[in-house]
Amino acid sequence: MSKTVDHRTHLVLENYIGGKFVPVSRHIDSYDPSTGEVYCKVPDSGTDEVEAAVQAAKEAFPDWSARSPAERGQVMNKLADLMEAQLEEFAQAESRDQGKTVVFARTVDVPRAVYNFRFFASSVLHHTTDCSTMDHLGCINYTVRSPVGVAGLISPWNLPLYLLTWKIAPAVATGNTVVAKPSEMTSVTAWMMCKLLDEAGFPPGVVNMVFGTGPRAGDALVGHPDVPLVSFTGSTATAQRITERSAPFCKKLSLELGGKNPAIIFSDADLDQAVTTTVRSSFSNQGEICLCTSRIYVERSIYPEFLKRFVAATREWKTGSPSDPDNDNGALVSREHLEKVRSFVTLARSEGATVLCGEGEDPLVLPEHNSNGYFLRPTVIAGVAESSRLMQDEIFGPVVCVNPFAGEDEAVAKGNGVRYGLAATVWTRDVGRVHRVARRLEAGLVWTNCWLVRDLNLPFGGVKSSGVGREGGRDSYHFFTEVKTITVKH
C-alpha cells in the first residue's frame, strides 16, 4: 500500500536518477520475510519519475556510447571491486530483504553479481563482426554493431542483485544507458549499488534506478517511446502485458520467464548423486529459482528406493532463521507468496495425493523472533495426476512432486507435458541416452548428472511459455546492440 512515511523509523530508499538520489513523497512498505515486520520504505514511482530517468539516460548516451569498450570495462571492473569490498554488507542486506540465508547470499548472489560486471567487461572486448567479399562486383561487405540507446531493465525478487546486474552489465558494456526497475519487494541491494556508481566512474545518467511496482513504474518504463529495448525476468503473465505495451513501438524484447522444470532419473543413474543434487535443485533458495526442479520422474524399477532416500534427505534440509549458518533455507519472500505455495499443498491433499514430508507433516521449530516469518519446510508430494495444477503451474517454492515412469519415451513425454520449457535435468550413465533425451526435451537448458553449472558465454533462456530470446556472452552482445551491414565498392 502506498503512503507517506515517517522517515525516523525505517530505512527509506530513494530513486537514483542522473547521478543523484532523488526523494519521493509516496512509498511502499517492504517487509523482512524472516520476521513479517516492515523495515523499509520503497519509492512508489510512477510516470514522472520514469520520465526523469529516461531523460537522464538519453542525455548520458552520446558520451557513454562514444567511449571504447575498454574504457567502459575499466569503470565496470572498478564497480565490481567496490562491491566485492562490501560483500558482507551486501549479503546481509540481501538476506534481510529477500528472506534467503546469509550463507546463500554470501556464496551465490553477491559473488555472481560481482562476476557479472567482470565477465561482461571482458567479453565485450572479444566479439567479432562479419565480413564477406564479392570480387566479381568489386565489393566488400562488413557489419558493425552499435548500442541501441536507453535500455529498460526489469528484474525479479528471487535473486535481486544477481539478476539485476545480469542485465545492467551487458547493457552498459555495449554502450547503452539504462533505466532499471528492481522488484519493489527486494530493492535494497540495488540502492546500495547505486551508492558506488559515482566512485566507480559511471557518469551521471548512465545507470538510473527507479523503484516501484510493475503497474506504475514498470508500465511507464516499458511503454515509454524513448526506451527501444526491454529486458525482463519474471512471470509469464507480466511478460504478456509487456509484449502488448511494447508492440506499438516494435521494441526489442528479451523475456526470461517461468519454469516447471523436470528431473528425469533413469534406473542406471548414480542414485547417491542423483538424490543429493536433486534435493539441492528442488529446494535451494527456498525453491525460489526459475531453474529449480519442480517435477521429478523416476524410472519405475528404482522409484520406491529413490523416494525413500529422497524423502529422508529432504527432511535433513534445514529451514529456519536466515542468519543461522546451519540452515539451508530461510523464509519465502512474502506472506502472499507463502500462502500461494501452501495452497498447492492443500490442493494436493484434496486431490488424493500423498504429502510425504514437509508442510503439515513435519514440525517447524523457529526462534521466537522468527515466529511471524514466512517459513515453509521442503515438501515432497507423490501420486499427483499429470493434469493437476501441481504438475502444470509454477509453484516457485520448496514443493516438488515425484512420479514414476516406464521407458524413455514416457519420460520425455511427461517432461514435455507442460506449457513451460526453461530447464531440465537428466540422470543416467548411458551416454547415448544423455544425448537422445537432451535433444528431445523441450527446454532451453538441459543438465545431465549435474545442476546449475553455468558458462556465461553460452545462451540462457527458455522455449514455449518460458521466454523469448537468449542472454549470455554473445547473445547479450547481439541483444543490446543493433547490427548494420555496410557495402563498399572499390
CSV table of C-alpha atoms in Angstrom, one decimal:
chain,number,residue,atom,x,y,z
A,1,MET,CA,0.0,0.0,0.0
A,2,SER,CA,1.4,3.4,-1.0
A,3,LYS,CA,1.6,6.1,1.7
A,4,THR,CA,3.6,8.9,3.1
A,5,VAL,CA,6.1,7.7,5.7
A,6,ASP,CA,7.7,8.5,9.0
A,7,HIS,CA,11.4,8.7,8.0
A,8,ARG,CA,12.6,8.2,11.6
A,9,THR,CA,11.6,4.6,11.9
A,10,HIS,CA,12.5,2.7,8.8
A,11,LEU,CA,15.2,2.5,6.1
A,12,VAL,CA,13.9,4.9,3.4
A,13,LEU,CA,15.1,4.3,-0.2
A,14,GLU,CA,15.4,7.0,-2.9
A,15,ASN,CA,15.5,6.7,-6.6
A,16,TYR,CA,18.8,7.2,-8.4
A,17,ILE,CA,18.4,9.5,-11.4
A,18,GLY,CA,21.1,11.4,-13.3
A,19,GLY,CA,23.8,10.6,-10.7
A,20,LYS,CA,21.8,11.8,-7.7
A,21,PHE,CA,19.5,10.3,-5.1
A,22,VAL,CA,16.0,11.8,-5.5
A,23,PRO,CA,13.4,11.5,-2.7
A,24,VAL,CA,9.8,10.8,-3.4
A,25,SER,CA,6.6,11.5,-1.5
A,26,ARG,CA,4.9,8.1,-1.9
A,27,HIS,CA,6.3,4.9,-0.6
A,28,ILE,CA,5.6,1.1,-0.4
A,29,ASP,CA,6.1,-1.0,2.7
A,30,SER,CA,8.9,-3.6,2.4
A,31,TYR,CA,8.9,-6.5,4.8
A,32,ASP,CA,11.6,-8.5,6.4
A,33,PRO,CA,10.4,-12.0,5.4
A,34,SER,CA,12.0,-13.7,8.4
A,35,THR,CA,10.0,-11.6,10.9
A,36,GLY,CA,7.0,-10.4,9.0
A,37,GLU,CA,7.7,-6.8,10.0
A,38,VAL,CA,8.0,-3.7,7.9
A,39,TYR,CA,11.6,-2.5,7.9
A,40,CYS,CA,12.0,-0.5,4.7
A,41,LYS,CA,10.1,2.1,2.7
A,42,VAL,CA,10.5,1.8,-1.1
A,43,PRO,CA,9.6,4.6,-3.5
A,44,ASP,CA,6.3,4.2,-5.3
A,45,SER,CA,7.5,5.7,-8.5
A,46,GLY,CA,5.3,6.4,-11.5
A,47,THR,CA,5.3,8.2,-14.8
A,48,ASP,CA,7.1,11.4,-13.6
A,49,GLU,CA,10.0,9.5,-12.1
A,50,VAL,CA,10.4,7.3,-15.1
A,51,GLU,CA,10.3,10.3,-17.4
A,52,ALA,CA,13.1,11.9,-15.5
A,53,ALA,CA,15.2,8.8,-15.5
A,54,VAL,CA,14.7,8.3,-19.3
A,55,GLN,CA,15.7,11.8,-20.0
A,56,ALA,CA,18.8,11.5,-17.8
A,57,ALA,CA,19.7,8.3,-19.7
A,58,LYS,CA,19.2,9.9,-23.1
A,59,GLU,CA,21.4,12.8,-22.1
A,60,ALA,CA,24.2,10.4,-21.0
A,61,PHE,CA,24.0,8.2,-24.0
A,62,PRO,CA,26.2,10.2,-26.6
A,63,ASP,CA,29.2,10.3,-24.3
A,64,TRP,CA,28.9,6.8,-22.9
A,65,SER,CA,28.3,5.2,-26.2
A,66,ALA,CA,31.3,7.0,-27.7
A,67,ARG,CA,33.7,5.5,-25.2
A,68,SER,CA,35.7,2.4,-26.2
A,69,PRO,CA,34.7,-1.0,-24.8
A,70,ALA,CA,37.9,-1.0,-22.8
A,71,GLU,CA,37.1,2.4,-21.2
A,72,ARG,CA,33.7,1.2,-20.2
A,73,GLY,CA,35.1,-2.0,-18.9
A,74,GLN,CA,37.5,-0.2,-16.6
A,75,VAL,CA,34.5,1.5,-15.0
A,76,MET,CA,32.7,-1.8,-14.7
A,77,ASN,CA,35.7,-3.5,-13.1
A,78,LYS,CA,36.0,-0.7,-10.6
A,79,LEU,CA,32.4,-1.2,-9.6
A,80,ALA,CA,33.0,-4.9,-9.2
A,81,ASP,CA,35.9,-4.2,-6.9
A,82,LEU,CA,33.9,-1.8,-4.8
A,83,MET,CA,31.0,-4.3,-4.5
A,84,GLU,CA,33.4,-7.1,-3.6
A,85,ALA,CA,34.9,-5.0,-0.9
A,86,GLN,CA,31.5,-4.7,0.7
A,87,LEU,CA,30.4,-8.3,0.0
A,88,GLU,CA,29.4,-9.0,3.6
A,89,GLU,CA,27.2,-5.9,3.8
A,90,PHE,CA,25.5,-6.8,0.5
A,91,ALA,CA,25.0,-10.4,1.7
A,92,GLN,CA,23.4,-9.3,5.0
A,93,ALA,CA,21.2,-6.8,3.2
A,94,GLU,CA,20.1,-9.3,0.5
A,95,SER,CA,19.2,-11.9,3.2
A,96,ARG,CA,17.1,-9.5,5.2
A,97,ASP,CA,15.3,-8.1,2.2
A,98,GLN,CA,14.6,-11.4,0.4
A,99,GLY,CA,14.5,-14.0,3.2
A,100,LYS,CA,17.3,-16.2,1.8
A,101,THR,CA,20.0,-17.4,4.1
A,102,VAL,CA,23.0,-15.2,4.6
A,103,VAL,CA,25.2,-18.1,3.5
A,104,PHE,CA,23.4,-18.3,0.2
A,105,ALA,CA,23.6,-14.6,-0.4
A,106,ARG,CA,27.3,-14.6,0.6
A,107,THR,CA,28.3,-17.6,-1.6
A,108,VAL,CA,26.0,-17.2,-4.5
A,109,ASP,CA,24.1,-14.0,-5.0
A,110,VAL,CA,26.7,-11.3,-4.3
A,111,PRO,CA,29.8,-13.1,-5.8
A,112,ARG,CA,27.8,-13.7,-9.0
A,113,ALA,CA,26.7,-10.1,-9.1
A,114,VAL,CA,30.3,-9.0,-8.9
A,115,TYR,CA,31.3,-11.5,-11.6
A,116,ASN,CA,28.6,-10.3,-13.9
A,117,PHE,CA,30.4,-7.0,-14.2
A,118,ARG,CA,33.8,-8.6,-14.6
A,119,PHE,CA,32.6,-11.1,-17.2
A,120,PHE,CA,30.9,-8.6,-19.5
A,121,ALA,CA,33.7,-6.0,-19.1
A,122,SER,CA,35.9,-8.7,-20.6
A,123,SER,CA,33.7,-10.5,-23.0
A,124,VAL,CA,32.7,-7.3,-24.9
A,125,LEU,CA,36.3,-7.0,-25.9
A,126,HIS,CA,36.4,-10.2,-27.8
A,127,HIS,CA,33.4,-10.2,-30.1
A,128,THR,CA,34.0,-10.1,-33.9
A,129,THR,CA,31.8,-8.9,-36.7
A,130,ASP,CA,31.2,-10.4,-40.2
A,131,CYS,CA,32.8,-9.6,-43.5
A,132,SER,CA,32.4,-11.0,-47.0
A,133,THR,CA,33.9,-10.1,-50.4
A,134,MET,CA,32.2,-10.1,-53.8
A,135,ASP,CA,35.2,-9.9,-56.0
A,136,HIS,CA,33.3,-10.2,-59.2
A,137,LEU,CA,31.4,-7.0,-58.3
A,138,GLY,CA,34.4,-5.3,-56.7
A,139,CYS,CA,32.6,-5.0,-53.4
A,140,ILE,CA,33.4,-5.8,-49.8
A,141,ASN,CA,30.6,-6.2,-47.2
A,142,TYR,CA,31.1,-5.9,-43.4
A,143,THR,CA,28.9,-5.4,-40.3
A,144,VAL,CA,29.2,-3.1,-37.4
A,145,ARG,CA,27.3,-3.2,-34.1
A,146,SER,CA,26.1,-0.1,-32.2
A,147,PRO,CA,24.3,0.3,-28.9
A,148,VAL,CA,20.6,0.6,-29.1
A,149,GLY,CA,20.0,3.6,-26.7
A,150,VAL,CA,18.2,3.6,-23.4
A,151,ALA,CA,17.6,0.1,-22.1
A,152,GLY,CA,14.6,-0.7,-19.8
A,153,LEU,CA,15.6,-3.4,-17.4
A,154,ILE,CA,13.1,-5.1,-15.0
A,155,SER,CA,14.4,-7.7,-12.6
A,156,PRO,CA,12.7,-10.0,-10.1
A,157,TRP,CA,12.7,-10.6,-6.4
A,158,ASN,CA,14.2,-14.1,-6.1
A,159,LEU,CA,17.9,-13.3,-6.9
A,160,PRO,CA,17.7,-9.5,-6.7
A,161,LEU,CA,21.2,-8.2,-7.2
A,162,TYR,CA,22.4,-11.3,-9.1
A,163,LEU,CA,19.7,-10.9,-11.9
A,164,LEU,CA,19.7,-7.1,-11.9
A,165,THR,CA,23.5,-7.0,-12.7
A,166,TRP,CA,23.0,-9.8,-15.3
A,167,LYS,CA,21.1,-7.1,-17.2
A,168,ILE,CA,22.9,-3.9,-16.3
A,169,ALA,CA,26.4,-5.3,-17.0
A,170,PRO,CA,25.9,-6.3,-20.7
A,171,ALA,CA,23.8,-3.2,-21.4
A,172,VAL,CA,26.4,-0.7,-20.3
A,173,ALA,CA,29.3,-2.8,-21.6
A,174,THR,CA,27.9,-2.4,-25.1
A,175,GLY,CA,27.4,1.3,-24.7
A,176,ASN,CA,23.8,1.6,-23.7
A,177,THR,CA,22.5,3.7,-20.8
A,178,VAL,CA,19.8,2.1,-18.6
A,179,VAL,CA,16.8,2.7,-16.5
A,180,ALA,CA,16.4,-0.2,-14.2
A,181,LYS,CA,13.4,-1.2,-12.0
A,182,PRO,CA,14.1,-3.9,-9.4
A,183,SER,CA,11.2,-5.6,-7.7
A,184,GLU,CA,9.6,-3.4,-5.1
A,185,MET,CA,9.9,-6.3,-2.6
A,186,THR,CA,13.7,-6.5,-2.9
A,187,SER,CA,15.2,-3.1,-3.7
A,188,VAL,CA,17.8,-2.6,-1.0
A,189,THR,CA,20.9,-4.0,-2.7
A,190,ALA,CA,20.1,-2.2,-5.9
A,191,TRP,CA,20.0,1.1,-3.9
A,192,MET,CA,23.3,0.1,-2.1
A,193,MET,CA,25.0,-0.5,-5.5
A,194,CYS,CA,23.9,3.0,-6.7
A,195,LYS,CA,25.9,4.4,-3.8
A,196,LEU,CA,29.1,3.1,-5.5
A,197,LEU,CA,28.4,4.2,-9.1
A,198,ASP,CA,30.0,7.6,-8.8
A,199,GLU,CA,33.1,6.3,-7.1
A,200,ALA,CA,33.4,3.6,-9.8
A,201,GLY,CA,33.4,6.3,-12.5
A,202,PHE,CA,30.0,6.0,-14.1
A,203,PRO,CA,28.9,9.3,-15.5
A,204,PRO,CA,25.6,10.7,-14.3
A,205,GLY,CA,22.7,9.2,-16.2
A,206,VAL,CA,24.4,6.0,-17.4
A,207,VAL,CA,22.7,3.9,-14.7
A,208,ASN,CA,19.4,5.1,-13.3
A,209,MET,CA,17.3,3.2,-10.7
A,210,VAL,CA,13.6,3.8,-10.4
A,211,PHE,CA,11.9,1.8,-7.6
A,212,GLY,CA,8.2,0.9,-7.6
A,213,THR,CA,5.6,-1.5,-8.7
A,214,GLY,CA,5.0,-3.1,-12.0
A,215,PRO,CA,1.6,-1.5,-12.7
A,216,ARG,CA,3.0,2.0,-12.1
A,217,ALA,CA,6.8,2.2,-12.6
A,218,GLY,CA,7.2,-0.9,-14.8
A,219,ASP,CA,4.3,0.0,-17.1
A,220,ALA,CA,5.6,3.5,-17.5
A,221,LEU,CA,9.0,2.2,-18.4
A,222,VAL,CA,8.0,-0.4,-21.0
A,223,GLY,CA,5.5,1.9,-22.6
A,224,HIS,CA,7.9,4.8,-22.9
A,225,PRO,CA,8.6,5.7,-26.6
A,226,ASP,CA,12.2,6.6,-25.9
A,227,VAL,CA,13.0,3.1,-24.5
A,228,PRO,CA,13.6,1.0,-27.5
A,229,LEU,CA,14.7,-2.2,-25.7
A,230,VAL,CA,13.3,-4.1,-22.7
A,231,SER,CA,14.9,-7.0,-20.8
A,232,PHE,CA,12.5,-8.6,-18.3
A,233,THR,CA,12.8,-11.5,-15.9
A,234,GLY,CA,9.6,-12.5,-14.1
A,235,SER,CA,6.2,-14.1,-14.7
A,236,THR,CA,4.7,-15.2,-18.0
A,237,ALA,CA,1.6,-13.2,-17.2
A,238,THR,CA,3.6,-10.0,-16.8
A,239,ALA,CA,5.5,-10.7,-19.9
A,240,GLN,CA,2.3,-10.9,-21.9
A,241,ARG,CA,1.5,-7.4,-20.7
A,242,ILE,CA,5.0,-6.1,-21.6
A,243,THR,CA,4.6,-7.5,-25.1
A,244,GLU,CA,1.3,-5.7,-25.5
A,245,ARG,CA,2.7,-2.4,-24.3
A,246,SER,CA,5.8,-2.7,-26.4
A,247,ALA,CA,4.1,-3.8,-29.6
A,248,PRO,CA,3.1,-0.3,-30.9
A,249,PHE,CA,6.8,0.7,-30.7
A,250,CYS,CA,8.3,-2.5,-32.1
A,251,LYS,CA,10.7,-2.7,-29.2
A,252,LYS,CA,13.4,-5.3,-28.8
A,253,LEU,CA,12.4,-7.7,-26.1
A,254,SER,CA,14.2,-10.3,-24.0
A,255,LEU,CA,11.8,-12.2,-21.7
A,256,GLU,CA,13.1,-14.8,-19.2
A,257,LEU,CA,10.0,-16.3,-17.7
A,258,GLY,CA,8.8,-19.1,-15.5
A,259,GLY,CA,9.7,-22.8,-15.4
A,260,LYS,CA,8.2,-26.1,-14.4
A,261,ASN,CA,11.4,-28.0,-14.7
A,262,PRO,CA,11.6,-31.8,-14.8
A,263,ALA,CA,14.3,-34.1,-13.4
A,264,ILE,CA,14.3,-37.4,-15.2
A,265,ILE,CA,16.1,-40.2,-13.3
A,266,PHE,CA,16.8,-43.4,-15.1
A,267,SER,CA,17.5,-46.8,-13.3
A,268,ASP,CA,21.2,-46.7,-14.2
A,269,ALA,CA,21.8,-43.3,-12.5
A,270,ASP,CA,24.2,-42.8,-9.7
A,271,LEU,CA,21.5,-42.8,-7.1
A,272,ASP,CA,23.5,-41.2,-4.3
A,273,GLN,CA,24.5,-38.3,-6.5
A,274,ALA,CA,21.0,-38.0,-8.0
A,275,VAL,CA,19.4,-37.8,-4.6
A,276,THR,CA,21.8,-35.3,-3.2
A,277,THR,CA,21.8,-33.0,-6.2
A,278,THR,CA,18.0,-33.2,-6.8
A,279,VAL,CA,17.4,-32.1,-3.2
A,280,ARG,CA,19.5,-29.1,-3.9
A,281,SER,CA,17.9,-28.4,-7.3
A,282,SER,CA,14.4,-28.7,-5.8
A,283,PHE,CA,14.9,-26.6,-2.6
A,284,SER,CA,17.8,-24.2,-3.0
A,285,ASN,CA,16.9,-20.6,-2.2
A,286,GLN,CA,13.5,-21.9,-0.8
A,287,GLY,CA,12.8,-23.2,-4.3
A,288,GLU,CA,12.6,-19.6,-5.5
A,289,ILE,CA,14.8,-20.0,-8.5
A,290,CYS,CA,13.4,-20.2,-12.0
A,291,LEU,CA,15.7,-23.2,-12.7
A,292,CYS,CA,14.7,-25.2,-9.6
A,293,THR,CA,13.3,-28.7,-10.2
A,294,SER,CA,9.6,-28.9,-9.7
A,295,ARG,CA,8.7,-32.3,-11.2
A,296,ILE,CA,10.7,-35.5,-10.6
A,297,TYR,CA,10.2,-38.5,-12.8
A,298,VAL,CA,11.9,-41.7,-11.7
A,299,GLU,CA,12.1,-45.0,-13.6
A,300,ARG,CA,9.7,-47.4,-12.1
A,301,SER,CA,12.2,-50.1,-11.1
A,302,ILE,CA,14.0,-47.7,-8.7
A,303,TYR,CA,11.1,-45.5,-7.8
A,304,PRO,CA,10.5,-46.9,-4.2
A,305,GLU,CA,14.2,-46.7,-3.3
A,306,PHE,CA,14.6,-43.2,-4.8
A,307,LEU,CA,11.6,-42.0,-3.0
A,308,LYS,CA,12.7,-43.4,0.4
A,309,ARG,CA,16.2,-41.8,0.1
A,310,PHE,CA,14.9,-38.6,-1.3
A,311,VAL,CA,12.3,-38.0,1.5
A,312,ALA,CA,15.0,-38.8,4.1
A,313,ALA,CA,17.4,-36.4,2.5
A,314,THR,CA,14.7,-33.7,2.2
A,315,ARG,CA,14.0,-34.0,5.9
A,316,GLU,CA,17.7,-33.2,6.6
A,317,TRP,CA,17.4,-29.9,4.6
A,318,LYS,CA,17.1,-27.4,7.4
A,319,THR,CA,14.7,-24.4,7.4
A,320,GLY,CA,14.9,-21.5,9.8
A,321,SER,CA,16.5,-18.2,10.7
A,322,PRO,CA,18.4,-16.9,7.6
A,323,SER,CA,21.2,-15.7,9.9
A,324,ASP,CA,21.9,-19.2,11.2
A,325,PRO,CA,24.7,-20.8,9.2
A,326,ASP,CA,23.4,-24.3,9.8
A,327,ASN,CA,20.2,-23.6,7.9
A,328,ASP,CA,19.8,-24.4,4.2
A,329,ASN,CA,16.7,-22.4,3.7
A,330,GLY,CA,15.3,-19.1,5.0
A,331,ALA,CA,11.9,-17.5,4.6
A,332,LEU,CA,9.8,-17.2,1.5
A,333,VAL,CA,9.7,-13.6,0.1
A,334,SER,CA,6.2,-12.6,1.3
A,335,ARG,CA,3.1,-13.6,3.2
A,336,GLU,CA,1.1,-13.7,-0.1
A,337,HIS,CA,3.7,-16.0,-1.7
A,338,LEU,CA,3.8,-18.3,1.3
A,339,GLU,CA,0.0,-18.6,1.2
A,340,LYS,CA,0.1,-19.3,-2.5
A,341,VAL,CA,2.7,-22.1,-2.0
A,342,ARG,CA,0.7,-23.6,0.9
A,343,SER,CA,-2.4,-23.6,-1.3
A,344,PHE,CA,-0.7,-26.1,-3.6
A,345,VAL,CA,-0.1,-28.5,-0.7
A,346,THR,CA,-3.7,-28.1,0.3
A,347,LEU,CA,-4.7,-28.8,-3.3
A,348,ALA,CA,-2.6,-32.0,-3.3
A,349,ARG,CA,-4.4,-33.4,-0.3
A,350,SER,CA,-7.8,-32.5,-1.8
A,351,GLU,CA,-6.9,-34.4,-4.9
A,352,GLY,CA,-5.8,-37.5,-3.1
A,353,ALA,CA,-2.1,-37.1,-3.5
A,354,THR,CA,0.3,-38.1,-0.7
A,355,VAL,CA,2.3,-35.5,1.1
A,356,LEU,CA,5.4,-37.5,2.3
A,357,CYS,CA,7.2,-34.8,4.3
A,358,GLY,CA,7.2,-31.1,4.9
A,359,GLU,CA,4.2,-28.8,5.2
A,360,GLY,CA,1.7,-30.3,7.6
A,361,GLU,CA,3.8,-33.4,8.1
A,362,ASP,CA,6.9,-32.4,10.0
A,363,PRO,CA,7.2,-29.7,12.7
A,364,LEU,CA,8.9,-26.5,12.0
A,365,VAL,CA,10.6,-25.1,15.1
A,366,LEU,CA,11.6,-21.4,14.8
A,367,PRO,CA,13.2,-18.9,17.1
A,368,GLU,CA,10.8,-16.6,18.8
A,369,HIS,CA,11.8,-13.6,16.8
A,370,ASN,CA,11.0,-15.6,13.6
A,371,SER,CA,7.6,-16.8,14.7
A,372,ASN,CA,5.8,-14.5,12.3
A,373,GLY,CA,8.1,-15.1,9.4
A,374,TYR,CA,7.2,-16.7,6.1
A,375,PHE,CA,8.7,-20.1,6.5
A,376,LEU,CA,7.8,-23.5,4.9
A,377,ARG,CA,9.6,-26.8,5.1
A,378,PRO,CA,10.7,-28.5,1.9
A,379,THR,CA,7.7,-30.6,0.9
A,380,VAL,CA,7.6,-33.8,-1.3
A,381,ILE,CA,4.3,-35.0,-2.8
A,382,ALA,CA,3.7,-38.3,-4.6
A,383,GLY,CA,0.8,-39.6,-6.6
A,384,VAL,CA,-0.1,-36.4,-8.4
A,385,ALA,CA,-2.0,-36.6,-11.7
A,386,GLU,CA,-0.2,-35.1,-14.6
A,387,SER,CA,-3.2,-32.9,-15.4
A,388,SER,CA,-3.2,-31.4,-11.8
A,389,ARG,CA,-2.2,-27.7,-11.3
A,390,LEU,CA,0.6,-29.0,-9.1
A,391,MET,CA,2.2,-30.5,-12.2
A,392,GLN,CA,1.2,-27.8,-14.7
A,393,ASP,CA,1.6,-24.5,-12.8
A,394,GLU,CA,4.7,-22.9,-11.5
A,395,ILE,CA,4.7,-23.1,-7.7
A,396,PHE,CA,8.1,-21.3,-7.2
A,397,GLY,CA,8.6,-22.6,-3.7
A,398,PRO,CA,10.0,-25.6,-1.8
A,399,VAL,CA,7.4,-28.1,-3.1
A,400,VAL,CA,8.2,-30.9,-5.5
A,401,CYS,CA,6.1,-33.7,-7.0
A,402,VAL,CA,7.5,-37.2,-7.7
A,403,ASN,CA,6.0,-39.7,-10.1
A,404,PRO,CA,7.3,-42.9,-11.8
A,405,PHE,CA,7.8,-43.6,-15.5
A,406,ALA,CA,8.3,-46.7,-17.7
A,407,GLY,CA,10.8,-46.2,-20.5
A,408,GLU,CA,12.5,-43.3,-22.3
A,409,ASP,CA,9.5,-42.3,-24.4
A,410,GLU,CA,7.2,-41.9,-21.5
A,411,ALA,CA,9.9,-39.9,-19.6
A,412,VAL,CA,10.3,-37.5,-22.4
A,413,ALA,CA,6.5,-37.2,-22.9
A,414,LYS,CA,6.0,-36.4,-19.3
A,415,GLY,CA,8.9,-34.0,-19.2
A,416,ASN,CA,7.5,-32.1,-22.1
A,417,GLY,CA,3.9,-32.2,-20.9
A,418,VAL,CA,3.7,-28.6,-19.7
A,419,ARG,CA,3.5,-25.2,-21.3
A,420,TYR,CA,6.9,-24.2,-19.9
A,421,GLY,CA,10.3,-25.1,-21.3
A,422,LEU,CA,13.1,-23.5,-19.3
A,423,ALA,CA,15.4,-26.2,-17.9
A,424,ALA,CA,15.6,-30.0,-17.3
A,425,THR,CA,17.9,-32.4,-15.6
A,426,VAL,CA,18.7,-36.0,-16.8
A,427,TRP,CA,20.3,-38.6,-14.7
A,428,THR,CA,21.8,-41.7,-16.4
A,429,ARG,CA,25.2,-43.3,-17.1
A,430,ASP,CA,24.2,-44.1,-20.7
A,431,VAL,CA,26.0,-41.6,-22.9
A,432,GLY,CA,23.8,-42.3,-25.9
A,433,ARG,CA,20.7,-41.8,-23.8
A,434,VAL,CA,22.1,-38.5,-22.5
A,435,HIS,CA,22.2,-37.1,-26.0
A,436,ARG,CA,19.0,-38.5,-27.2
A,437,VAL,CA,16.9,-37.3,-24.2
A,438,ALA,CA,18.6,-33.9,-24.1
A,439,ARG,CA,17.7,-33.3,-27.8
A,440,ARG,CA,14.1,-34.4,-27.3
A,441,LEU,CA,13.3,-32.4,-24.2
A,442,GLU,CA,11.6,-29.0,-24.9
A,443,ALA,CA,13.9,-26.8,-22.8
A,444,GLY,CA,16.4,-24.1,-23.2
A,445,LEU,CA,18.9,-25.7,-20.9
A,446,VAL,CA,19.4,-29.4,-20.1
A,447,TRP,CA,21.8,-30.6,-17.4
A,448,THR,CA,22.9,-34.2,-17.2
A,449,ASN,CA,24.2,-35.7,-14.0
A,450,CYS,CA,24.5,-32.1,-12.5
A,451,TRP,CA,22.5,-28.9,-11.9
A,452,LEU,CA,23.2,-25.2,-12.2
A,453,VAL,CA,26.5,-25.5,-13.9
A,454,ARG,CA,26.7,-22.3,-15.9
A,455,ASP,CA,29.2,-21.0,-18.5
A,456,LEU,CA,28.1,-17.3,-19.0
A,457,ASN,CA,29.4,-17.4,-22.6
A,458,LEU,CA,26.6,-19.7,-23.6
A,459,PRO,CA,22.9,-18.9,-24.2
A,460,PHE,CA,20.4,-18.7,-21.4
A,461,GLY,CA,16.7,-18.7,-21.9
A,462,GLY,CA,13.6,-20.9,-22.4
A,463,VAL,CA,11.2,-22.1,-25.0
A,464,LYS,CA,7.4,-22.2,-25.1
A,465,SER,CA,5.9,-20.1,-22.2
A,466,SER,CA,9.3,-19.8,-20.6
A,467,GLY,CA,10.5,-16.9,-22.6
A,468,VAL,CA,11.6,-15.2,-25.8
A,469,GLY,CA,15.2,-14.6,-26.7
A,470,ARG,CA,18.5,-15.6,-25.1
A,471,GLU,CA,21.1,-13.8,-23.0
A,472,GLY,CA,24.7,-14.7,-22.3
A,473,GLY,CA,28.1,-13.7,-23.7
A,474,ARG,CA,27.4,-13.5,-27.5
A,475,ASP,CA,23.6,-13.4,-27.2
A,476,SER,CA,23.6,-10.4,-24.8
A,477,TYR,CA,26.0,-8.7,-27.1
A,478,HIS,CA,23.6,-9.2,-30.0
A,479,PHE,CA,20.6,-8.2,-28.0
A,480,PHE,CA,22.0,-5.0,-26.6
A,481,THR,CA,23.3,-3.8,-30.0
A,482,GLU,CA,21.9,-3.2,-33.5
A,483,VAL,CA,23.7,-4.7,-36.4
A,484,LYS,CA,24.3,-2.7,-39.6
A,485,THR,CA,25.6,-4.1,-42.9
A,486,ILE,CA,27.9,-1.8,-44.9
A,487,THR,CA,28.9,-2.4,-48.5
A,488,VAL,CA,31.8,-0.7,-50.1
A,489,LYS,CA,32.5,-0.8,-53.9
A,490,HIS,CA,36.2,-0.3,-54.8
